[in-house]
Short mmCIF file of C-alpha atoms in Angstrom, two decimals:
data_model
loop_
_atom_site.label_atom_id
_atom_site.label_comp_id
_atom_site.label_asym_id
_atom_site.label_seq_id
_atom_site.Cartn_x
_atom_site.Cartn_y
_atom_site.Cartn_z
CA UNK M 1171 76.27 -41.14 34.85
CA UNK M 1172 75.69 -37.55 36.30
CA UNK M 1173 72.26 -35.90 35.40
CA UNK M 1174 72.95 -32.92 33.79
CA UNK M 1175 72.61 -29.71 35.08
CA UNK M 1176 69.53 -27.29 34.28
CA UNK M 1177 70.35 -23.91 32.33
CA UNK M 1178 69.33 -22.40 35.39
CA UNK M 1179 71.60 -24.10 37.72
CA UNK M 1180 74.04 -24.03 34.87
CA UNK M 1181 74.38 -20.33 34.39
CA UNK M 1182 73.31 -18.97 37.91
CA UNK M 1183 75.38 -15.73 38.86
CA UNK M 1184 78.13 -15.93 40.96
CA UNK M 1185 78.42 -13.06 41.02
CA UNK M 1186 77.03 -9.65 41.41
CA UNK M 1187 77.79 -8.25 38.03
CA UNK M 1188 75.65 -10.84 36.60
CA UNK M 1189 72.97 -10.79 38.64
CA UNK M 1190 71.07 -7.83 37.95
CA UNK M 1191 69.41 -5.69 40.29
CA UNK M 1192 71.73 -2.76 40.35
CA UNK M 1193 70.46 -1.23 43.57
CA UNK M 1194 70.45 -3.91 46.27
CA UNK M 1195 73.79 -4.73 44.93
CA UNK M 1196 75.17 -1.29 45.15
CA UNK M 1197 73.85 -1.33 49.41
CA UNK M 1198 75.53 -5.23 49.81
CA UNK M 1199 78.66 -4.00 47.94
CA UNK M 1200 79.35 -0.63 50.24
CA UNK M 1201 78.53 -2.96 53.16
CA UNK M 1202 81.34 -5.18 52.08
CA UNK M 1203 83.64 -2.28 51.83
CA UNK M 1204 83.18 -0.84 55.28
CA UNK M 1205 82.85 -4.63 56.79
CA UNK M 1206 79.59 -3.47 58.58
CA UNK M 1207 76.27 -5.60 58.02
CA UNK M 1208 73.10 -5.93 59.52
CA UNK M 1209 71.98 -8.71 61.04
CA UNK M 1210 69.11 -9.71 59.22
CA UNK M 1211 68.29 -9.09 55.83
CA UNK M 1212 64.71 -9.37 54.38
CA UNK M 1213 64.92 -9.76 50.19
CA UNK M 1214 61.24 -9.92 48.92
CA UNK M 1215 60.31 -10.20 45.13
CA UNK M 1216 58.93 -12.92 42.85
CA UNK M 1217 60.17 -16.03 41.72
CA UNK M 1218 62.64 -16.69 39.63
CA UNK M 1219 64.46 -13.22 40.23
CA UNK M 1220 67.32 -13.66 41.87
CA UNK M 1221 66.76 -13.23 45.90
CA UNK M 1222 68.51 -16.61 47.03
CA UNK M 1223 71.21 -16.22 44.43
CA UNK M 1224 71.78 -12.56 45.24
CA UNK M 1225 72.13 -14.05 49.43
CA UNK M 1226 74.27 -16.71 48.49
CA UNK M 1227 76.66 -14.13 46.55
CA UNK M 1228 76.88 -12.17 49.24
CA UNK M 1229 77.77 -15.06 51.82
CA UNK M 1230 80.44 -16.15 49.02
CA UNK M 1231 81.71 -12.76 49.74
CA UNK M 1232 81.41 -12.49 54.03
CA UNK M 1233 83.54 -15.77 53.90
CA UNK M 1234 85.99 -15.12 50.91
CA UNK M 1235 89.34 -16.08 51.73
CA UNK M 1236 90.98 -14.12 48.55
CA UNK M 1237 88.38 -11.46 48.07
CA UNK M 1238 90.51 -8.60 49.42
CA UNK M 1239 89.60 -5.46 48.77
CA UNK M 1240 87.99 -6.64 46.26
CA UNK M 1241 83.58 -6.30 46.43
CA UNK M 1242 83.38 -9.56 44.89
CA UNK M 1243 83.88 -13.32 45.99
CA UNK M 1244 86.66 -14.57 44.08
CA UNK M 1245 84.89 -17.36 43.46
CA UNK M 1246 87.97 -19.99 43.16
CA UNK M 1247 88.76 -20.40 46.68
CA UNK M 1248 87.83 -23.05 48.41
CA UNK M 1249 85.26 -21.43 50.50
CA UNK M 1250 83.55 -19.71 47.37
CA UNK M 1251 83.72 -23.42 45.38
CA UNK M 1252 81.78 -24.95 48.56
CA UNK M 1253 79.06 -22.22 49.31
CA UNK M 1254 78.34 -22.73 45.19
CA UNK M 1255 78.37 -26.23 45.84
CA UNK M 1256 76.36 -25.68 49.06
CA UNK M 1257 78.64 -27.60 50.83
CA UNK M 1258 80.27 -24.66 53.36
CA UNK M 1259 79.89 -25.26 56.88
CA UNK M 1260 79.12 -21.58 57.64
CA UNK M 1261 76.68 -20.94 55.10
CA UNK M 1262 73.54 -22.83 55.98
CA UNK M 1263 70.97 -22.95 53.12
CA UNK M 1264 67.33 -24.01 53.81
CA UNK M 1265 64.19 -24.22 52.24
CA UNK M 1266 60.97 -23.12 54.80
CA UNK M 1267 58.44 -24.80 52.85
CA UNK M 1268 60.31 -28.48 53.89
CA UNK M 1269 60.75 -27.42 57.05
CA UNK M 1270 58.26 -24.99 58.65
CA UNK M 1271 57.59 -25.74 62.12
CA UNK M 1272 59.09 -24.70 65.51
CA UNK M 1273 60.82 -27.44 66.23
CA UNK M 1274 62.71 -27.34 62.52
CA UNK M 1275 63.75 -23.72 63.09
CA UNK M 1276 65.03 -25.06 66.53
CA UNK M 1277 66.64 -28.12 64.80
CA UNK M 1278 67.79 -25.41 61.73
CA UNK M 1279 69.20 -22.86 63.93
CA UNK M 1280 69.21 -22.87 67.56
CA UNK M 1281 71.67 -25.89 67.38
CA UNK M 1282 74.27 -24.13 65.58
CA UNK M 1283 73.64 -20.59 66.57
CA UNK M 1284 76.18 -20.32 69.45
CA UNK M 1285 78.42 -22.46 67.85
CA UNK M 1286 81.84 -20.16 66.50
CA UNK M 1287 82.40 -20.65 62.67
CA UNK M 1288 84.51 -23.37 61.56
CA UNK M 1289 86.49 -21.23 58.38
CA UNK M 1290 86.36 -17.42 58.74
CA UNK M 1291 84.34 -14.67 60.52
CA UNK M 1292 80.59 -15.40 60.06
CA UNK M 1293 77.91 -17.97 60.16
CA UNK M 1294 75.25 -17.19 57.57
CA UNK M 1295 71.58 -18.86 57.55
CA UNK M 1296 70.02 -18.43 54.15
CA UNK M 1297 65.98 -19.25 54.56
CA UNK M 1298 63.97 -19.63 51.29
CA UNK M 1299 60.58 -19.46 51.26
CA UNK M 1300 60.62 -18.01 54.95
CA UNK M 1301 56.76 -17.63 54.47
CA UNK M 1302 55.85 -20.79 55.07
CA UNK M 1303 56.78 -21.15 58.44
CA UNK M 1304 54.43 -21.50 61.23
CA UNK M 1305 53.31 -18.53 63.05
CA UNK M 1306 54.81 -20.07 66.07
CA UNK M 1307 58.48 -20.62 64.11
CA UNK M 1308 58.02 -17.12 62.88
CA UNK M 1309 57.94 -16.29 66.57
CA UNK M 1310 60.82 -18.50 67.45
CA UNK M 1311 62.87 -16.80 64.62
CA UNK M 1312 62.09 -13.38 65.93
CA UNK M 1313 63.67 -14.15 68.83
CA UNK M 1314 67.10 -15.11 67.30
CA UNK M 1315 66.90 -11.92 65.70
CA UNK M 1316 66.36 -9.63 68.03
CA UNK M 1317 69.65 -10.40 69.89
CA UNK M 1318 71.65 -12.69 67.66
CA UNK M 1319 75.68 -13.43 67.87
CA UNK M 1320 77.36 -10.96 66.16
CA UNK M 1321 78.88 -13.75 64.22
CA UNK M 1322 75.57 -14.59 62.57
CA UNK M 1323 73.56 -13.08 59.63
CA UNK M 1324 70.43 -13.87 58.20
CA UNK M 1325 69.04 -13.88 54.99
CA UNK M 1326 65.16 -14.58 54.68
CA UNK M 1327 63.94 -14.87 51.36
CA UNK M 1328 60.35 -14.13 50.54
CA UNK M 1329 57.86 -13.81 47.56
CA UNK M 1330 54.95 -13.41 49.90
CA UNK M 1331 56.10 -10.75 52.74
CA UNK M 1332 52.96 -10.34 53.52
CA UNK M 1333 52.49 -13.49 55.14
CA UNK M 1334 55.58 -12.56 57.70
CA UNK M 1335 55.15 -11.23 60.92
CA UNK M 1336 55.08 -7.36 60.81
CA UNK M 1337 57.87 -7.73 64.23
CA UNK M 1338 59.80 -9.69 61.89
CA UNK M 1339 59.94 -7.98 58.90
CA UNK M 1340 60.91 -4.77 61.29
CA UNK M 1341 64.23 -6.57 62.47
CA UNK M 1342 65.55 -7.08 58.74
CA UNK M 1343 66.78 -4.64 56.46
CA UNK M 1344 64.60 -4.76 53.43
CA UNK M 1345 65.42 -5.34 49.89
CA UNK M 1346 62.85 -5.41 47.15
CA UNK M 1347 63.95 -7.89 44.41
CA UNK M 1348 62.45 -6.54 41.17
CA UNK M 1349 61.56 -8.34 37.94
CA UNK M 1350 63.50 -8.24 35.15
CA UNK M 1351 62.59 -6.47 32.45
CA UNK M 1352 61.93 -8.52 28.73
CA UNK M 1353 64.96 -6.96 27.03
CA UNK M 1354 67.11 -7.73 29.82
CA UNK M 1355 65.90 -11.18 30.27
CA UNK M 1356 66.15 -11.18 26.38
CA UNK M 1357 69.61 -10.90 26.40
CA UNK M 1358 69.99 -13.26 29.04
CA UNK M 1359 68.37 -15.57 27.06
CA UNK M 1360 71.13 -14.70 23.71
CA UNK M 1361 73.94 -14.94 25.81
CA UNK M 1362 72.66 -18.72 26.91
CA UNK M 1363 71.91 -19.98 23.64
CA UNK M 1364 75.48 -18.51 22.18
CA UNK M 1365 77.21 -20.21 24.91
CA UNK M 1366 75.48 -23.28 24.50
CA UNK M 1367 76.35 -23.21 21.17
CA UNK M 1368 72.78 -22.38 19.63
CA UNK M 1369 71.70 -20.60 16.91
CA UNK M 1370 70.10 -17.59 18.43
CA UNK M 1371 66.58 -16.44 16.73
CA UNK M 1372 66.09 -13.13 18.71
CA UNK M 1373 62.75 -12.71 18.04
CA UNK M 1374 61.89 -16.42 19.58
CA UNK M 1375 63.57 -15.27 22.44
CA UNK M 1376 62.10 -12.53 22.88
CA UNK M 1377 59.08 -14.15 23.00
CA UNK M 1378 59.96 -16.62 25.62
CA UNK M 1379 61.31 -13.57 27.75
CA UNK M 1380 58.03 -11.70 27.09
CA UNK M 1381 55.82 -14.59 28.51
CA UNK M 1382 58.07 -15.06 31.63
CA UNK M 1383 57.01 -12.69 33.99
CA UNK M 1384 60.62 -11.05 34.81
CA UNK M 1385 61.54 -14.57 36.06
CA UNK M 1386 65.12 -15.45 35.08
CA UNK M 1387 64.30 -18.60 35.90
CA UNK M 1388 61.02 -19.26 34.21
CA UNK M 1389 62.91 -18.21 30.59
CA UNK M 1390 65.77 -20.19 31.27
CA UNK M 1391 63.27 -23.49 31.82
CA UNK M 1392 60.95 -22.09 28.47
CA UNK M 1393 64.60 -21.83 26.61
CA UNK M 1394 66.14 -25.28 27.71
CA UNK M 1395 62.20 -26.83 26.72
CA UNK M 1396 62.81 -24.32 23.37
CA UNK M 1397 66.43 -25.96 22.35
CA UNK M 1398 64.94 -30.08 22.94
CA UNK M 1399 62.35 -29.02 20.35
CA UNK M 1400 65.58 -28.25 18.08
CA UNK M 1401 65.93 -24.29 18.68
CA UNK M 1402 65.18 -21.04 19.23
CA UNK M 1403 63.03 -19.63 16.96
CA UNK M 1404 59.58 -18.56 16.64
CA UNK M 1405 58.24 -21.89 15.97
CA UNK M 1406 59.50 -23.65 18.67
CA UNK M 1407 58.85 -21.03 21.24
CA UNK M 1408 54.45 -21.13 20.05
CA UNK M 1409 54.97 -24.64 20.65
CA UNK M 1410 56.48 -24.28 24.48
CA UNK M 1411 54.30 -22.05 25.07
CA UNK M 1412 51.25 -23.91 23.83
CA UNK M 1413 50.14 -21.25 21.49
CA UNK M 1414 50.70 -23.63 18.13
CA UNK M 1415 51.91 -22.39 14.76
CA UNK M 1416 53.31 -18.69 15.28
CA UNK M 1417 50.96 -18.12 12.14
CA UNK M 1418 47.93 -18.99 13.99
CA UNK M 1419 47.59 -15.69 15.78
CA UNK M 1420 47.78 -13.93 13.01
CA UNK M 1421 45.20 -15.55 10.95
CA UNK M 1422 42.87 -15.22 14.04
CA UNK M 1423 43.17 -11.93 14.20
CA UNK M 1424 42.94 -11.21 10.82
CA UNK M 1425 39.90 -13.31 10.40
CA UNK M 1426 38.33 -11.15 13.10
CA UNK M 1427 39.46 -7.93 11.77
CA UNK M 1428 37.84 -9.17 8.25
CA UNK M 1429 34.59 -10.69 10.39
CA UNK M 1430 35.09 -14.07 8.72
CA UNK M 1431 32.74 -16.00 11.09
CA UNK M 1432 33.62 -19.60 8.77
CA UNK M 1433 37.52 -19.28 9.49
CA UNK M 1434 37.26 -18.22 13.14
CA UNK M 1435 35.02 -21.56 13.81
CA UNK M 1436 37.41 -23.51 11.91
CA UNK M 1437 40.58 -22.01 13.47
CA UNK M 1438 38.53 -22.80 16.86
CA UNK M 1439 38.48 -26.70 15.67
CA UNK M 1440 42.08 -26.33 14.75
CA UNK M 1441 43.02 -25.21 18.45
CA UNK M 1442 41.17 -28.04 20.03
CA UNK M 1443 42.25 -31.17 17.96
CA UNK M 1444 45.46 -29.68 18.41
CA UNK M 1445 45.41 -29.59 22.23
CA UNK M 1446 46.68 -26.00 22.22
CA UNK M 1447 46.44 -24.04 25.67
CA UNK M 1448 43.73 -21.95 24.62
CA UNK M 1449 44.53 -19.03 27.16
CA UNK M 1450 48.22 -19.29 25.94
CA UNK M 1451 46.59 -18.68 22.28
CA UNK M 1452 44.85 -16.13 23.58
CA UNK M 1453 47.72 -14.43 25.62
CA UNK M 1454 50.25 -14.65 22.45
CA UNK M 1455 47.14 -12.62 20.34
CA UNK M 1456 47.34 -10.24 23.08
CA UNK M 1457 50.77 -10.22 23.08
CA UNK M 1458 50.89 -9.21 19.51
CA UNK M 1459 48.56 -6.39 19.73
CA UNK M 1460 49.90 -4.90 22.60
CA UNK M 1461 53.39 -4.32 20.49
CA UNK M 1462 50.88 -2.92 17.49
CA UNK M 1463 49.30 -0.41 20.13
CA UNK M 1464 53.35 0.53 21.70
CA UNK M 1465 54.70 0.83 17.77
CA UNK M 1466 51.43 2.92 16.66
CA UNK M 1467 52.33 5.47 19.69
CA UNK M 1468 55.79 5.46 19.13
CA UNK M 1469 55.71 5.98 14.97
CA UNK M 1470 57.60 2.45 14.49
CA UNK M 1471 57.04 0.15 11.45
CA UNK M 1472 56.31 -3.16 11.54
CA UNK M 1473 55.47 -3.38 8.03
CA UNK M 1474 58.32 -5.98 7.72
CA UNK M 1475 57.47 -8.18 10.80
CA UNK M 1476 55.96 -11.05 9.64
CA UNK M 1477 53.52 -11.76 12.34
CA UNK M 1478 52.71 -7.91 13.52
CA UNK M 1479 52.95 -6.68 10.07
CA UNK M 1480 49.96 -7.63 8.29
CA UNK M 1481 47.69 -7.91 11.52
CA UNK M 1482 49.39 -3.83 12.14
CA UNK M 1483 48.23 -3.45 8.34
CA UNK M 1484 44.28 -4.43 9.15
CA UNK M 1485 43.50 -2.71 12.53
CA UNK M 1486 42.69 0.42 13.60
CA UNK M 1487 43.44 2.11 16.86
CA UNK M 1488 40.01 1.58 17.99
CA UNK M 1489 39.67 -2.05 16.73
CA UNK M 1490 42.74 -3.07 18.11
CA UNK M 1491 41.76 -1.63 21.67
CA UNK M 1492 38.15 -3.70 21.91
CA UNK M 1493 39.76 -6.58 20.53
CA UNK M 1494 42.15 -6.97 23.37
CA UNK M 1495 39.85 -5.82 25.69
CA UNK M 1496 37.69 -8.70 24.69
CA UNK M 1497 40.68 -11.31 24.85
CA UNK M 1498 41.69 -9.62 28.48
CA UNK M 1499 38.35 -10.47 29.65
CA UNK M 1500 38.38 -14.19 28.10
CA UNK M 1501 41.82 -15.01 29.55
CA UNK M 1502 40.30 -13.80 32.96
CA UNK M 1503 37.78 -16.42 33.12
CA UNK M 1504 39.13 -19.05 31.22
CA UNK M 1505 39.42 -21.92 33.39
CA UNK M 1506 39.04 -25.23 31.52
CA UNK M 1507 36.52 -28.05 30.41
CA UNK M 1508 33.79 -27.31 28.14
CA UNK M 1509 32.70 -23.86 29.32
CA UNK M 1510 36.77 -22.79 28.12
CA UNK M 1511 36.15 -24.08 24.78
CA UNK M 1512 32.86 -22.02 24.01
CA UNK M 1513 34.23 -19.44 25.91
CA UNK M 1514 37.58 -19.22 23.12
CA UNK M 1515 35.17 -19.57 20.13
CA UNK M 1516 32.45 -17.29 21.85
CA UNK M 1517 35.06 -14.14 22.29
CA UNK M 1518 35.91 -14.55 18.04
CA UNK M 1519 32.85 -14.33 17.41
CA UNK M 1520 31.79 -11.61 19.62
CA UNK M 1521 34.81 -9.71 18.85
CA UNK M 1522 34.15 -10.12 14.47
CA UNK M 1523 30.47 -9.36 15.18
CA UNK M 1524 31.71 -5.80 17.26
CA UNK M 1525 33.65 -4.83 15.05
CA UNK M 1526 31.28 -5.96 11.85
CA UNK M 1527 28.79 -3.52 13.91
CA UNK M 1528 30.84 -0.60 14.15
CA UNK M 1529 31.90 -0.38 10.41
CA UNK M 1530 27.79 -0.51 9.56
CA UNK M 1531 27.45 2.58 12.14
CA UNK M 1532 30.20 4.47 10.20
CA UNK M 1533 28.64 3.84 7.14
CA UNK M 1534 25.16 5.79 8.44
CA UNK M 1535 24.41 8.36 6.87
CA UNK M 1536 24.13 11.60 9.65
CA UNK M 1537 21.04 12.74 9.95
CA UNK M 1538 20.77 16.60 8.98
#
């Protein structure tokens, strides 16, 4: 029987109206319309985010055999169906970090370079994770670029440009691959769930998106972990996430807001015979009063929200700012073993005993 495929592979765009990033796509879909392309393009940005998708679009597209005038691949011709299957003869596809030295760029490349395509007008060499080569296969590559055949392009694909050769990053045109933002990965999310027939619990969603770092991918894997725990709601995204009961933030917080020392230690215990991620705890907390800081400066209500509402209810501006400052600095140095669990129960305590201190100071009376 044939493993199933992953959400990710599942629902990955084939095309540019579903893949986001509005401004490379613009640049690749005005090059399609005056049939005029670089030779090299450089697309940089983190994981997860679309840059080998967005180059195997746009080699759908070069070798299209129904796309017209059209600045899409169709995506039904046979030459569309095998670059998706990454089966096309034209449209080579490799990952750097399996094959990073010279002799694999020379084995990769310079055997089919001069060769004419087989279907079409262009050969097209897609290169993840170009920044693992070698410093001597960067070299090698520069010099395929610097005076390629005009029937090949190349796509390099890099979260680390840093790491490339300054001479090769000069020979591509550059395209910055940018995160995507948590509503629109948010509604990515939705419009996965509906179509996989799912229940859809926004707000657990939204929670997955918000802990994904713009990565597309990295939701898709926390929502496909979210529906084998039996959905998508609050509940079940704490427990991918390793942050426990969605309650469990809340009562920390509150217990530190109220400076009730017995509760934090116990919540503490709670944490570790649970095996919770105690940084993930700790980031969801953080999480929470970061959208109680953005709805106190925007005038928005949360009295409703079940988590935000009564924590929103408790905390002061000024509370809620050296409260997260203190969890900021915990997740910073969190990094395991022992020292991480007196670390967690440390910062609760530290944080209930500031905040104990400053309501004594406000209860002074001034000096005349």
């Amino acid at each position: 029987m044939a493993e199933a495929a992953t959400l990710y592979n599942k629902y990955r765009p084939d095309k540019f109206a579903d893949a986001g990033q509005s401004i490379v796509v613009r640049v690749l879909q005005s090059q399609l319309a005056s049939g005029r392309f670089p030779a090299a393009y450089l697309l940089q940005g983190p994981a997860g985010c679309g840059k080998t998708t967005i180059a195997r679009i746009m080699a759908a597209a070069m070798v299209c055999q129904e796309r017209g005038d059209s600045l899409e691949p169709c995506g039904v011709c046979k030459n569309c169906c095998s670059v998706k299957a990454r089966r096309h003869r034209d449209v080579i596809e490799e990952n750097c970090a399996d094959n990073s030295g010279i002799d694999d760029v020379r084995t990769i490349i310079d055997e089919r370079l001069r060769i004419a395509p087989s279907v079409g007008d262009y050969r097209v060499f897609i290169l993840d994770e170009v920044q693992r080569l070698s410093r001597d296969a960067q070299g090698a590559m520069l010099k395929h670029l610097e005076e390629p055949p005009p029937h090949v392009k190349f796509f390099l694909c890099t979260s680390e440009p840093d790491k490339l050769l300054h001479a090769l990053q000069t020979r591509c045109q550059r395209h910055v691959i940018k995160p995507f933002s948590t509503e629109a990965l948010t509604a990515l999310l939705v419009k996965v769930a509906t179509a996989e027939g799912v229940e859809v619990d926004e707000d657990g969603l939204t929670m997955l998106a918000e802990s994904s770092s713009g990565s597309a991918r990295q939701g898709l894997v926390y929502l496909e972990h979210a529906l084998e725990l039996g959905g998508t709601g609050i509940e079940q995204a704490a427990q991918v996430l390793g942050r426990g009961p969605s309650g469990l933030c809340r009562d920390l917080l509150l217990a530190v807001v109220e400076c009730q020392d017995v509760s934090l230690v116990r919540m503490a215990d709670v944490v570790k015979s649970e095996g919770l991620d105690r940084s993930a705890v700790f980031e969801e907390c953080l999480r929470i009063l970061t959208n109680i800081q953005r709805a106190m400066v925007l005038g928005e209500d949360l009295a409703a929200h079940p988590i935000q509402g009564p924590v929103a209810a408790k905390y002061k501006r000024g509370s809620l700012n050296a409260v997260s400052q203190f969890l900021v600095d915990a997740v910073s140095k969190m990094r395991g073993g022992a020292a991480e669990e007196a670390l967690f129960q440390l910062t609760l305590l530290r944080a209930s005993e500031f905040i104990r201190t400053k309501r004594a100071e406000a209860k002074k009376p001034v000096e005349a």
